[in-house]
Short mmCIF file of C-alpha atoms and ligand atoms in Angstrom, two decimals:
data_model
loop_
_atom_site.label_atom_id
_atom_site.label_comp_id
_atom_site.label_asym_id
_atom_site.label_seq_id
_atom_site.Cartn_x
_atom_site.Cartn_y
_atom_site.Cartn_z
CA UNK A 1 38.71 -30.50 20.36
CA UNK A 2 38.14 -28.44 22.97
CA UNK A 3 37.98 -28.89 27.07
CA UNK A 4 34.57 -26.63 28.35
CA UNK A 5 35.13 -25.22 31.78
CA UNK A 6 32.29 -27.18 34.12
CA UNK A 7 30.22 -24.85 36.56
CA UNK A 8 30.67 -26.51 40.08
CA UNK A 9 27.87 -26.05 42.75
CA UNK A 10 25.98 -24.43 43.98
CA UNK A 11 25.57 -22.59 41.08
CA UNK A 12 21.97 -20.82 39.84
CA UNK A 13 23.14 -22.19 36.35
CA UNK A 14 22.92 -25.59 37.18
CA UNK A 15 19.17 -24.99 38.53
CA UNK A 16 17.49 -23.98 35.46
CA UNK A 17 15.15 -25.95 33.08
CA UNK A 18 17.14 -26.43 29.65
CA UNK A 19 15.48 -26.29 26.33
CA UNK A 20 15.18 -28.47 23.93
CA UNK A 21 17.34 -28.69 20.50
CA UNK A 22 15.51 -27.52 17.33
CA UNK A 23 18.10 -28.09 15.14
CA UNK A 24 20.80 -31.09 15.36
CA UNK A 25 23.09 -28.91 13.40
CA UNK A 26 26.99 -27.97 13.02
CA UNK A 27 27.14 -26.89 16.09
CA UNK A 28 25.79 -29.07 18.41
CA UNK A 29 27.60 -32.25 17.00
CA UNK A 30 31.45 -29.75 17.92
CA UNK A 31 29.36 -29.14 21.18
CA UNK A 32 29.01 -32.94 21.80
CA UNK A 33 32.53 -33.66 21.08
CA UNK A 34 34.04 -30.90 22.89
CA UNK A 35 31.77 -32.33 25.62
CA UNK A 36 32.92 -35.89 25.21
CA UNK A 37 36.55 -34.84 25.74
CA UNK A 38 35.39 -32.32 28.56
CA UNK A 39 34.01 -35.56 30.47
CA UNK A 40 36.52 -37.97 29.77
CA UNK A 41 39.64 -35.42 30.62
CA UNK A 42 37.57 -34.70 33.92
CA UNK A 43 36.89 -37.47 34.10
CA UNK A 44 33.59 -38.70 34.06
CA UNK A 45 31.25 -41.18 33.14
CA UNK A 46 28.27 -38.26 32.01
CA UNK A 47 28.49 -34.92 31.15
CA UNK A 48 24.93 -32.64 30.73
CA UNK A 49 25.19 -29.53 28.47
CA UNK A 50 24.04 -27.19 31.68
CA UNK A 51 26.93 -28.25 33.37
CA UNK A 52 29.57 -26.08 30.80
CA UNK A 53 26.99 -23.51 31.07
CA UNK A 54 24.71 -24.84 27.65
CA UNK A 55 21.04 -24.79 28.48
CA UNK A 56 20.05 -27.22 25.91
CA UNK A 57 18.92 -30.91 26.37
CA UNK A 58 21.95 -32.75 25.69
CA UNK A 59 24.38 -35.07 27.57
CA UNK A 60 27.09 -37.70 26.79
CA UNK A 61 27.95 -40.32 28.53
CA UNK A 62 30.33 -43.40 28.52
CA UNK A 63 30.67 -46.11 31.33
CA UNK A 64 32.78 -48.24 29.64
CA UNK A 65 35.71 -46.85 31.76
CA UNK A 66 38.09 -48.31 29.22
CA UNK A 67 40.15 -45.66 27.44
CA UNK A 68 40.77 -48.37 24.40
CA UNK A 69 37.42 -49.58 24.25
CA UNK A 70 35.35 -46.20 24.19
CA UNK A 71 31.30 -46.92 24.39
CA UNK A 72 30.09 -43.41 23.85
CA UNK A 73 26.33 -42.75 24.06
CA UNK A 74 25.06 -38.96 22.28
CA UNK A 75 21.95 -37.94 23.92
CA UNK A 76 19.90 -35.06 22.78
CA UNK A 77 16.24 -34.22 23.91
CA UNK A 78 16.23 -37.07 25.59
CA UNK A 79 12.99 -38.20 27.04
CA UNK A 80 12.23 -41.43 29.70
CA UNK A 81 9.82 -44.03 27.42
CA UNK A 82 9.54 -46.78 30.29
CA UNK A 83 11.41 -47.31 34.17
CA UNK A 84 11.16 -50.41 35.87
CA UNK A 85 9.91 -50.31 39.07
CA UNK A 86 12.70 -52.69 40.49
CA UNK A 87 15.82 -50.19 41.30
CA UNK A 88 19.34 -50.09 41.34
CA UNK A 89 21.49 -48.56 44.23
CA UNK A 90 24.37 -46.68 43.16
CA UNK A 91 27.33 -44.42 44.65
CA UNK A 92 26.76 -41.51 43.01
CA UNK A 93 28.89 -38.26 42.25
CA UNK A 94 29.13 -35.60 39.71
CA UNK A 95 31.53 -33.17 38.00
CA UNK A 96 29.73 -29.90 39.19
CA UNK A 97 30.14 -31.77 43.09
CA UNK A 98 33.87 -33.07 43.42
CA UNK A 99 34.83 -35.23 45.60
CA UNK A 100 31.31 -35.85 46.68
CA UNK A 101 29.20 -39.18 46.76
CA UNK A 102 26.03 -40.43 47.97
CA UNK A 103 24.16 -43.18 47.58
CA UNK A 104 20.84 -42.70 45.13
CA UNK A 105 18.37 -45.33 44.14
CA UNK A 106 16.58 -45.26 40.69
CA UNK A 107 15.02 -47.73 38.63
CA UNK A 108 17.33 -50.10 37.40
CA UNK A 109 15.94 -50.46 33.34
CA UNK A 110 14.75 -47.67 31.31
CA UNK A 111 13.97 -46.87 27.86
CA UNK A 112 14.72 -43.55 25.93
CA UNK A 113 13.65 -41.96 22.77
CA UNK A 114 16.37 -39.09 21.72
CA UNK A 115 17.82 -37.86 18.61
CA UNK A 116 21.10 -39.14 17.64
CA UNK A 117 24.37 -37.00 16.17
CA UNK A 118 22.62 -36.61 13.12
CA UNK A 119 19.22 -35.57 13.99
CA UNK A 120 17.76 -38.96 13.71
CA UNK A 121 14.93 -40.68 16.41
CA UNK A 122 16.09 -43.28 18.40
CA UNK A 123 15.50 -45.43 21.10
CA UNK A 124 17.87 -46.98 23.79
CA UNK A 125 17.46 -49.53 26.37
CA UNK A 126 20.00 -49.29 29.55
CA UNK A 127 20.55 -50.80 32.84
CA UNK A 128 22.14 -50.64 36.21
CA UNK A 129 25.07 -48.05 35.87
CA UNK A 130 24.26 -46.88 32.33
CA UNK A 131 20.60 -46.21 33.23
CA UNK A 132 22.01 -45.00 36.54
CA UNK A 133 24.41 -42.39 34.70
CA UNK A 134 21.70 -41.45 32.22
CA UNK A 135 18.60 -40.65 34.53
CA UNK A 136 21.50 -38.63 36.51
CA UNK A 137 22.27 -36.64 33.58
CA UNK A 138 18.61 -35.95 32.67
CA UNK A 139 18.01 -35.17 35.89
CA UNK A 140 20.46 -32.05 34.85
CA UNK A 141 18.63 -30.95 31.75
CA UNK A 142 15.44 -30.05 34.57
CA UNK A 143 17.96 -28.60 37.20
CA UNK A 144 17.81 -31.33 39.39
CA UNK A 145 21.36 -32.42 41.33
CA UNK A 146 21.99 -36.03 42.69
CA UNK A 147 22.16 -33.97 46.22
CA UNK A 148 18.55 -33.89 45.14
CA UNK A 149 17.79 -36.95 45.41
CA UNK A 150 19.30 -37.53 49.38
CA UNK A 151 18.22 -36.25 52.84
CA UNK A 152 18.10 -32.37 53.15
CA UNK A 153 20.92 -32.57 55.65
CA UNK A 154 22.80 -34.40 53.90
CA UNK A 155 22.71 -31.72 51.04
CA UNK A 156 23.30 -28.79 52.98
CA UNK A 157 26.46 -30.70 54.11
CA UNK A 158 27.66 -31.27 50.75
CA UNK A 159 26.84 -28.02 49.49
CA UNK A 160 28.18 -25.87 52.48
CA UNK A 161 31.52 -27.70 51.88
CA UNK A 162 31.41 -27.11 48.65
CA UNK A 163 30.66 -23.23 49.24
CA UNK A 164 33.41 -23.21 51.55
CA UNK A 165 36.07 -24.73 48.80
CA UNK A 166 34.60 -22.52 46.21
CA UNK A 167 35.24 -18.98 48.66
CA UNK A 168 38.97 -20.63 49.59
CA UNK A 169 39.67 -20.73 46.23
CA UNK A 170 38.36 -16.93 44.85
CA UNK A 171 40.67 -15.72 48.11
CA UNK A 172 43.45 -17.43 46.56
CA UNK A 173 43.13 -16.57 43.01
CA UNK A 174 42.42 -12.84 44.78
CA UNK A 175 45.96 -13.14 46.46
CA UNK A 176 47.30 -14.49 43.68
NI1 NI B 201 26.23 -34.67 37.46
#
């Protein structure tokens, strides 16, 4: 196991279209644990590959928020089958934001096709949080940020903070 430094915004990595996975191999399955403890150390309910600086279509994800009941979900090229049109209105934040929130409304029921840990097609259905927490993490794997998703003031609010926390914090380590 290993815990994968996450890139906090803004951030050009966290803007760029990832690719997808050719091969479900080795690698990727250590990258998808290492990325599972990453999130839940954090921690968070989703975790996208771009965010520890992987561009590759993959995220994890578990909103069971029980610690002895883990619900992990393994998502890799994912790709959005069916969304409902009725939505669901969630507080939303993110591990490359801290200590950020804001509300975002998306549909409420989708369907995915991905390939699972072992290179295998699937299909999952999800709703409310879960499908919140996966069409956030998708959103990643095209470079797209919940702040995205809010009013542009709004987002220049967040991320100006954000800047500001990010400079305080190279002065210090400069001092240091
Ligand atoms: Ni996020």
């Amino acid at each position: 196991m290993a815990l994968l430094p996450i890139i906090i915004a803004p951030d050009a990595r966290l803007k760029v279209t990832c690719a997808p996975v050719e091969n479900v191999d080795a690698d990727i399955v250590r990258l998808l644990d290492d990325m599972l403890d990453t999130m839940y150390t954090a921690p968070g309910l989703g975790l996208a590959a771009p965010q520890v600086d992987v561009q590759k279509r993959i995220l994890v994800a578990d909103v069971s928020r029980d610690p002895d009941n883990r619900d992990p979900i393994f998502l890799i090229n994912p790709e959005l089958l069916e969304a409902s049109e009725d939505l669901f209105k969630y507080e939303e934040g993110c591990l490359s934001l801290p200590e950020h929130y804001a509300e975002v409304e998306r549909p409420a029921k989708i369907k995915v096709g991905y390939l699972d840990r072992d290179g295998k097609r699937q299909e999952l259905e999800a709703e409310d949080i879960l499908a919140t927490v996966i069409q956030h993490e998708m959103d990643h794997l095209d470079g797209v940020l919940f702040v995205d998703h809010i009013s542009s003031l709004k987002r220049s609010l967040i991320l100006r903070k954000l800047r500001k926390t990010k400079k305080q914090k190279a002065k210090e380590t400069a001092e240091a």
